[in-house]
Amino acid sequence: MGEAFILDAVRTPRGKGKRGALHPVKPVELAATTLRALAARNELDTSSVDDVVLGCVTPIGEQGADIARTAVLAAGWATEPAGVQINRFCASGLEAVNLAAAKVAAGFEDLVVAGGVESMSRVQMGSDGGAWFGDPDLNLRTGFVPQGISADLIATLDGYTRFGIDAYAVRSHQRAAVARDAGYFERSLVPVHDRIGAVLLKEDENIRPDTSPESLANLKPSFAAMGEAGFDTVAIDRYPTVERIEHVHTAGNSSAIVDGAAAMLLGSAEGAKWAGLKPRARIVTTAVVGTEPTIMLTGPAPAARKALARAGMTVDDIDLFEVNEAFAAVVLRFLRETGVSEDRVNVNGGAIAMGHPLGATGCILVNTLLDELERRDLRTGLATLCVGGGMGIATIIERV
Amino acid sequence: MSDGIFRWEQDGDGVVTLTMDAPGRSANTLDTPFREAFAETVARLEAERDDIRGVIITSAKKTFLAGADLDELLAVTDEHVARLAAEVDQFKDLLRRLETLGRPVVAAINGAALGGGFELALACHRRIVVDAPGVQVGLPEVMLGLLPAGGGVTRYVRLLGLGAALPLLGEGTRLKPQRALETGLVHELAENIEDVLDRAREWILANPNAIQPWDAPGYTIPGGDLSNPFVQQLIIAAPAMLRKRTHRTLPAPERILSAAVEGAAVDIETAQRIETQYFADLVTGQVAKNMITTFWFQMNDVNAGRSRPEGVAPRRAKKVGVLGAGMMGHGIAQVTARAGIEVVLKDVSAEVAERGKQKIAADLDKAVARGRLTPDARDEVLARITPTGDDAELAGCDLVIEAVPEIRDLKYKVLAVAEEHAAEDAFVTSNTSTLPITGLAGAVRRPERFCGLHFFSPVPRMPLVEIIRGKESGDEALAAAFDYVRQIKKTPIVVNDGRGFFTSRVFRTYALEGIAMVAEGVSPALVENQSRLAGCPVGPLAVSDEVSLTLMWDVYEQTRVDLEAEGQELPPHSAYAVIDLMANELKRVGRAGGAGFYDYPADGPKRIWPGLLERFHRPELDVDGQELRDRLLFVQALETVRCVEDGILTSTADANIGSIMGIGFPPWTGGALQFLNGYGLDKAVARAGELAARHGERFEPPALLREHAANAQPF
């Protein structure tokens, strides 16, 4: 099998929901923005790109009907690149990277763009329906709960307190603020413009450096009411050693709902040569796992273990980790399960501070990871996310 | 031709009145002959359509039409489920042909129309109901573990929308005419059947082109279809809300939910096929068989008085003396007065008795606030209750119910005095839950007119009363007690005297088993949660706290002393040491004391006392949830069998109904004895043997169970 290299990667800043700067921007335009930037700064002959794989988790309405191909057309690229939209829930952006890498490594294609897009302010999460929660028969048999209940279940089982959860969230904001102010995100960030060329947004909009344990402590638990309606019972029926679900997650210690897009150019050695680009890193291994669906969000550690095992590595061989901050408890569970120290994980903050544009986040994590490995001149990184339906995904990269 | 079920009369306007009147039966039932006659009738309507202006369907019986023949349904097994499904579909096709006849069809509902009977009415274009007491409409199939498969789920959804239909279907709601009108299930109320028929004719003549709403062009499901965001939210949450109620022990409400939601996605014919599929799933399952057996056949037997002594004239209590105005006493006074009976509420002083009456007033005020009782009705109920501290006020009482604290001497004293003051032919009863009735009978001069009348707490909410026959209790006393229990609209079971009678004796095994698990090192939360997963409404630790650990300890001590006096020994049980520690050493006596297995913080819900984990929990234990659930159910079922062996119980119906309504045995089982039938008697013997080997002789299968298993004879 051949190798798949990361040639370059970009992302938009993440805009903050309905009152945020990116709300006026159509999702296809967000995706097109990243494609245009990728082509422009690499002087890419876009006709040499075989495919564009974009993650998108709510692919209906203006995100529907294969937004990847639509974005290729919207970006004014050559007609040759195809486009495919994929959905592995929150892992879609990383799945796009892995799939693109697999196509390249298999030798079937030489230049593939991977990425993702989600305008959560414009297309409501969950509005595409689905049998898991929409079909009562299946819902009952498989113990469906909303993800916030799963996160609170993890916190309850592991004994993470509201204080500990909030403290983690504060660190996410602090780290993100430091990174933003020091320009650590600049290599990947591309600004989003309006139709007359004015900059709408050039930095992540949701970071609040003044976030404190006190300010977070005032927030109400987000999932107590739905728990009371019956979802706590679903969780407890599945985990009957739990007396009561502690609802510790709030809007302040869960990932923010934002808009954003990302794109990464992957290629074979040949592809890199044609494009005249120097590979920045190689994809070492990738892994996905299925885990128990009610607790749902415990996939990162097993996925990481699987990817490490395939690579013949251990966590000690990894310099930096990006673990998606879907909820604070997800990261804390990963730290506990792997024994990895927090100073190697999400060193520039994460989705609690900057937001989680569902389809794009996975790709953003790899961008951020690679930028930071380069900045620190380190070698290996692992990106991982928990995934709806009880899945996990992980990707290991190595600078070349 | 199965002539005679449908009487066909056509008037000068061309309106056909079909009067359902099954020959030689007191009610019309949706059985095979009915379905055949209905098929012929529909065919004739179609054949003579050109000469027909409209159709009225009514009944010559007291009720409109009852549901399916449950004997037929009980017999359905997997082998002939396909045939049953075909029959169900055929019936639905007939209803569909009726509502698409092209002529207005009116259901003239003269009496109760429940289940299949109301499904026929739903296939009519208009439903006009006599607004009289006792008339109810609705689809209560879920109460018997079934779903309304005569198009009921499908038409409720299309008539009311998912949001309104799901609770009515899932809870099996029966509606009085006024509420049915407000809900939109019926169109008009009328004073009497003549009025109904007049209105029906009038409506037919005015609406020659009537069609069902769902057959009209542009029809959408009220409240929105599955693409509506509010409906989607409802559907996502509905399974969780249901699980909170059932913990997945009851399949019927789940299948109803699925049939309703899946049916809303497709056309009416396809929806009806989906409904049949889920019905077939339920009707072949053990839970429906359990529930039909117990909640229909055995419940009817109980209410019909099968445990009431024969040959004793019915008797209505007119004035009841209640001794003791505490929690049980004022509860009994309340339910008695609400049944229209005069009550003398006697305690040590008029003040104490008045305090009991105030509690009744407060409870009734809540009912008024919720709109369940009019202020006038409340005042009438309260006016029937005379609080007093004077025994002389008991004069004229034809029934006395003693409800003073469980102290034998005290009970002796008040019973003797009350008998003296009450009417000469009064029956005297005791609401004791622990003291043998035969012994208490020594307090009264006429023990043949004395028996036990064991209420459950809280009295207004608990539907069961356990009547206890002491050695000397006469048939007249039992009959009078039975009639009184029916008069206050509760369900009576009749048992013989013995330690703990039936309900307390079996209930105790449940509480002790849960506590034993804690003693073994099982996490207390797991014990409580597994009991709920087994279908029990309250966990064994929570319920022990309610009962009070002091009381449990006292009963243990009393039992031990009594047995020693008889030269016997109480079998060892690991729960006793825990109760001793909690009640005697730690003084954590239960909810009343503010601390027990749970802490009861003033500012929040109760929490399991952390000290319980520290003292007993062994996290390294490999606990099998099924084993815990089996222990909690088997320990009660086996003790129930022993109650039959000991002659405490003489009726399977009383055992099943009593276990569910009195002590919270899970409804899906059909009761403590039906649980064993449903489990399979041979398998139950084997499983009990396994549990006995691991957990002690209390699980040893009793001889009577082995005998029933050997003879393949269900309880």
mmCIF file of N, CA, C and O in Angstrom, chain B residues 327-328 331-332 335 431-433 453-468 490-493 500-505 507 657-664:
data_model
loop_
_atom_site.group_PDB
_atom_site.id
_atom_site.type_symbol
_atom_site.label_atom_id
_atom_site.label_comp_id
_atom_site.label_asym_id
_atom_site.label_seq_id
_atom_site.Cartn_x
_atom_site.Cartn_y
_atom_site.Cartn_z
ATOM 1 N N MET B 327 -53.695 8.145 60.243
ATOM 2 C CA MET B 327 -53.601 8.111 58.789
ATOM 3 C C MET B 327 -54.542 7.077 58.177
ATOM 4 O O MET B 327 -55.265 7.370 57.223
ATOM 5 N N MET B 328 -54.571 5.856 58.731
ATOM 6 C CA MET B 328 -55.446 4.837 58.168
ATOM 7 C C MET B 328 -56.903 5.187 58.463
ATOM 8 O O MET B 328 -57.754 5.101 57.587
ATOM 9 N N GLY B 331 -58.299 8.044 56.431
ATOM 10 C CA GLY B 331 -58.400 7.580 55.035
ATOM 11 C C GLY B 331 -59.630 6.721 54.824
ATOM 12 O O GLY B 331 -60.367 6.875 53.843
ATOM 13 N N ILE B 332 -59.865 5.809 55.766
ATOM 14 C CA ILE B 332 -61.037 4.934 55.657
ATOM 15 C C ILE B 332 -62.319 5.770 55.754
ATOM 16 O O ILE B 332 -63.276 5.566 55.001
ATOM 17 N N VAL B 335 -62.926 7.568 52.293
ATOM 18 C CA VAL B 335 -63.462 6.769 51.182
ATOM 19 C C VAL B 335 -64.884 6.301 51.486
ATOM 20 O O VAL B 335 -65.706 6.141 50.587
ATOM 21 N N ASN B 431 -58.703 -3.242 61.151
ATOM 22 C CA ASN B 431 -57.789 -2.949 60.045
ATOM 23 C C ASN B 431 -56.356 -3.322 60.404
ATOM 24 O O ASN B 431 -55.410 -2.731 59.919
ATOM 25 N N THR B 432 -56.174 -4.331 61.231
ATOM 26 C CA THR B 432 -54.805 -4.706 61.580
ATOM 27 C C THR B 432 -54.094 -5.281 60.357
ATOM 28 O O THR B 432 -54.704 -5.906 59.501
ATOM 29 N N SER B 433 -52.781 -5.027 60.283
ATOM 30 C CA SER B 433 -52.019 -5.654 59.200
ATOM 31 C C SER B 433 -51.126 -6.759 59.741
ATOM 32 O O SER B 433 -50.516 -7.482 58.972
ATOM 33 N N LEU B 453 -60.318 -6.381 58.141
ATOM 34 C CA LEU B 453 -60.584 -5.552 56.966
ATOM 35 C C LEU B 453 -59.320 -4.713 56.761
ATOM 36 O O LEU B 453 -59.177 -3.638 57.323
ATOM 37 N N HIS B 454 -58.406 -5.277 55.993
ATOM 38 C CA HIS B 454 -57.068 -4.708 55.908
ATOM 39 C C HIS B 454 -56.976 -3.765 54.715
ATOM 40 O O HIS B 454 -56.969 -4.192 53.561
ATOM 41 N N PHE B 455 -56.895 -2.461 55.015
ATOM 42 C CA PHE B 455 -56.726 -1.432 53.985
ATOM 43 C C PHE B 455 -55.232 -1.198 53.746
ATOM 44 O O PHE B 455 -54.387 -1.552 54.567
ATOM 45 N N PHE B 456 -54.932 -0.563 52.612
ATOM 46 C CA PHE B 456 -53.543 -0.239 52.276
ATOM 47 C C PHE B 456 -53.379 1.274 52.258
ATOM 48 O O PHE B 456 -54.324 2.007 52.009
ATOM 49 N N SER B 457 -52.175 1.687 52.524
ATOM 50 C CA SER B 457 -51.904 3.118 52.643
ATOM 51 C C SER B 457 -51.252 3.644 51.366
ATOM 52 O O SER B 457 -50.373 2.978 50.816
ATOM 53 N N PRO B 458 -51.611 4.814 50.872
ATOM 54 C CA PRO B 458 -52.681 5.698 51.345
ATOM 55 C C PRO B 458 -54.057 5.192 50.900
ATOM 56 O O PRO B 458 -54.243 4.853 49.731
ATOM 57 N N VAL B 459 -54.979 5.170 51.824
ATOM 58 C CA VAL B 459 -56.274 4.526 51.591
ATOM 59 C C VAL B 459 -57.006 5.065 50.357
ATOM 60 O O VAL B 459 -57.521 4.283 49.557
ATOM 61 N N PRO B 460 -57.080 6.390 50.162
ATOM 62 C CA PRO B 460 -57.858 6.858 49.003
ATOM 63 C C PRO B 460 -57.293 6.388 47.666
ATOM 64 O O PRO B 460 -58.026 6.288 46.705
ATOM 65 N N ARG B 461 -56.010 6.087 47.626
ATOM 66 C CA ARG B 461 -55.411 5.725 46.340
ATOM 67 C C ARG B 461 -55.286 4.225 46.119
ATOM 68 O O ARG B 461 -55.207 3.763 44.983
ATOM 69 N N MET B 462 -55.196 3.446 47.197
ATOM 70 C CA MET B 462 -54.935 2.017 47.020
ATOM 71 C C MET B 462 -56.251 1.268 46.797
ATOM 72 O O MET B 462 -57.173 1.371 47.603
ATOM 73 N N PRO B 463 -56.323 0.499 45.712
ATOM 74 C CA PRO B 463 -57.612 -0.051 45.289
ATOM 75 C C PRO B 463 -58.031 -1.341 46.013
ATOM 76 O O PRO B 463 -59.153 -1.788 45.834
ATOM 77 N N LEU B 464 -57.117 -1.915 46.804
ATOM 78 C CA LEU B 464 -57.402 -3.241 47.346
ATOM 79 C C LEU B 464 -57.797 -3.186 48.821
ATOM 80 O O LEU B 464 -57.302 -2.338 49.560
ATOM 81 N N VAL B 465 -58.674 -4.105 49.237
ATOM 82 C CA VAL B 465 -58.911 -4.352 50.660
ATOM 83 C C VAL B 465 -58.871 -5.865 50.869
ATOM 84 O O VAL B 465 -59.502 -6.630 50.131
ATOM 85 N N GLU B 466 -58.085 -6.271 51.868
ATOM 86 C CA GLU B 466 -57.932 -7.694 52.169
ATOM 87 C C GLU B 466 -58.857 -8.038 53.340
ATOM 88 O O GLU B 466 -58.700 -7.503 54.438
ATOM 89 N N ILE B 467 -59.830 -8.891 53.069
ATOM 90 C CA ILE B 467 -60.771 -9.299 54.121
ATOM 91 C C ILE B 467 -60.236 -10.589 54.741
ATOM 92 O O ILE B 467 -59.903 -11.541 54.015
ATOM 93 N N ILE B 468 -60.156 -10.606 56.080
ATOM 94 C CA ILE B 468 -59.561 -11.775 56.734
ATOM 95 C C ILE B 468 -60.594 -12.512 57.559
ATOM 96 O O ILE B 468 -61.264 -11.934 58.422
ATOM 97 N N LYS B 490 -63.897 -0.407 46.004
ATOM 98 C CA LYS B 490 -62.574 -1.011 46.027
ATOM 99 C C LYS B 490 -62.714 -2.493 45.720
ATOM 100 O O LYS B 490 -63.819 -3.013 45.597
ATOM 101 N N THR B 491 -61.561 -3.130 45.554
ATOM 102 C CA THR B 491 -61.559 -4.538 45.163
ATOM 103 C C THR B 491 -61.269 -5.408 46.383
ATOM 104 O O THR B 491 -60.217 -5.246 47.016
ATOM 105 N N PRO B 492 -62.183 -6.308 46.720
ATOM 106 C CA PRO B 492 -61.972 -7.151 47.894
ATOM 107 C C PRO B 492 -61.337 -8.501 47.547
ATOM 108 O O PRO B 492 -61.715 -9.132 46.563
ATOM 109 N N ILE B 493 -60.379 -8.915 48.340
ATOM 110 C CA ILE B 493 -59.976 -10.321 48.300
ATOM 111 C C ILE B 493 -60.235 -10.894 49.682
ATOM 112 O O ILE B 493 -60.250 -10.166 50.674
ATOM 113 N N GLY B 500 -49.486 -12.364 59.232
ATOM 114 C CA GLY B 500 -49.309 -11.484 58.070
ATOM 115 C C GLY B 500 -50.362 -11.694 56.995
ATOM 116 O O GLY B 500 -50.278 -11.080 55.938
ATOM 117 N N PHE B 501 -51.348 -12.562 57.292
ATOM 118 C CA PHE B 501 -52.387 -12.877 56.307
ATOM 119 C C PHE B 501 -51.710 -13.244 54.984
ATOM 120 O O PHE B 501 -50.761 -14.013 54.976
ATOM 121 N N PHE B 502 -52.199 -12.672 53.877
ATOM 122 C CA PHE B 502 -51.522 -12.927 52.602
ATOM 123 C C PHE B 502 -50.580 -11.777 52.252
ATOM 124 O O PHE B 502 -49.371 -11.960 52.099
ATOM 125 N N THR B 503 -51.129 -10.579 52.132
ATOM 126 C CA THR B 503 -50.347 -9.479 51.540
ATOM 127 C C THR B 503 -49.129 -9.107 52.390
ATOM 128 O O THR B 503 -48.025 -8.974 51.864
ATOM 129 N N SER B 504 -49.308 -8.947 53.687
ATOM 130 C CA SER B 504 -48.169 -8.530 54.523
ATOM 131 C C SER B 504 -47.097 -9.609 54.547
ATOM 132 O O SER B 504 -45.900 -9.319 54.562
ATOM 133 N N ARG B 505 -47.553 -10.850 54.561
ATOM 134 C CA ARG B 505 -46.602 -11.964 54.619
ATOM 135 C C ARG B 505 -45.725 -12.008 53.358
ATOM 136 O O ARG B 505 -44.508 -12.177 53.441
ATOM 137 N N PHE B 507 -45.388 -9.510 51.076
ATOM 138 C CA PHE B 507 -44.693 -8.237 50.923
ATOM 139 C C PHE B 507 -43.376 -8.253 51.692
ATOM 140 O O PHE B 507 -42.347 -7.761 51.223
ATOM 141 N N ILE B 657 -54.733 -10.875 41.919
ATOM 142 C CA ILE B 657 -55.204 -9.486 42.049
ATOM 143 C C ILE B 657 -54.595 -8.853 43.297
ATOM 144 O O ILE B 657 -54.128 -7.709 43.275
ATOM 145 N N GLY B 658 -54.602 -9.609 44.388
ATOM 146 C CA GLY B 658 -54.078 -9.078 45.652
ATOM 147 C C GLY B 658 -52.609 -8.734 45.551
ATOM 148 O O GLY B 658 -52.160 -7.709 46.064
ATOM 149 N N SER B 659 -51.849 -9.576 44.867
ATOM 150 C CA SER B 659 -50.405 -9.320 44.792
ATOM 151 C C SER B 659 -50.112 -8.070 43.964
ATOM 152 O O SER B 659 -49.190 -7.325 44.280
ATOM 153 N N ILE B 660 -50.886 -7.843 42.921
ATOM 154 C CA ILE B 660 -50.625 -6.668 42.077
ATOM 155 C C ILE B 660 -51.149 -5.395 42.741
ATOM 156 O O ILE B 660 -50.444 -4.395 42.848
ATOM 157 N N MET B 661 -52.398 -5.451 43.217
ATOM 158 C CA MET B 661 -53.015 -4.228 43.738
ATOM 159 C C MET B 661 -52.586 -3.917 45.161
ATOM 160 O O MET B 661 -52.604 -2.759 45.573
ATOM 161 N N GLY B 662 -52.195 -4.920 45.894
ATOM 162 C CA GLY B 662 -51.882 -4.693 47.301
ATOM 163 C C GLY B 662 -50.408 -4.473 47.563
ATOM 164 O O GLY B 662 -50.037 -3.623 48.372
ATOM 165 N N ILE B 663 -49.545 -5.239 46.885
ATOM 166 C CA ILE B 663 -48.128 -5.170 47.261
ATOM 167 C C ILE B 663 -47.216 -4.870 46.092
ATOM 168 O O ILE B 663 -46.004 -5.006 46.194
ATOM 169 N N GLY B 664 -47.796 -4.466 44.956
ATOM 170 C CA GLY B 664 -46.956 -3.996 43.866
ATOM 171 C C GLY B 664 -46.232 -5.083 43.106
ATOM 172 O O GLY B 664 -45.175 -4.835 42.531
#
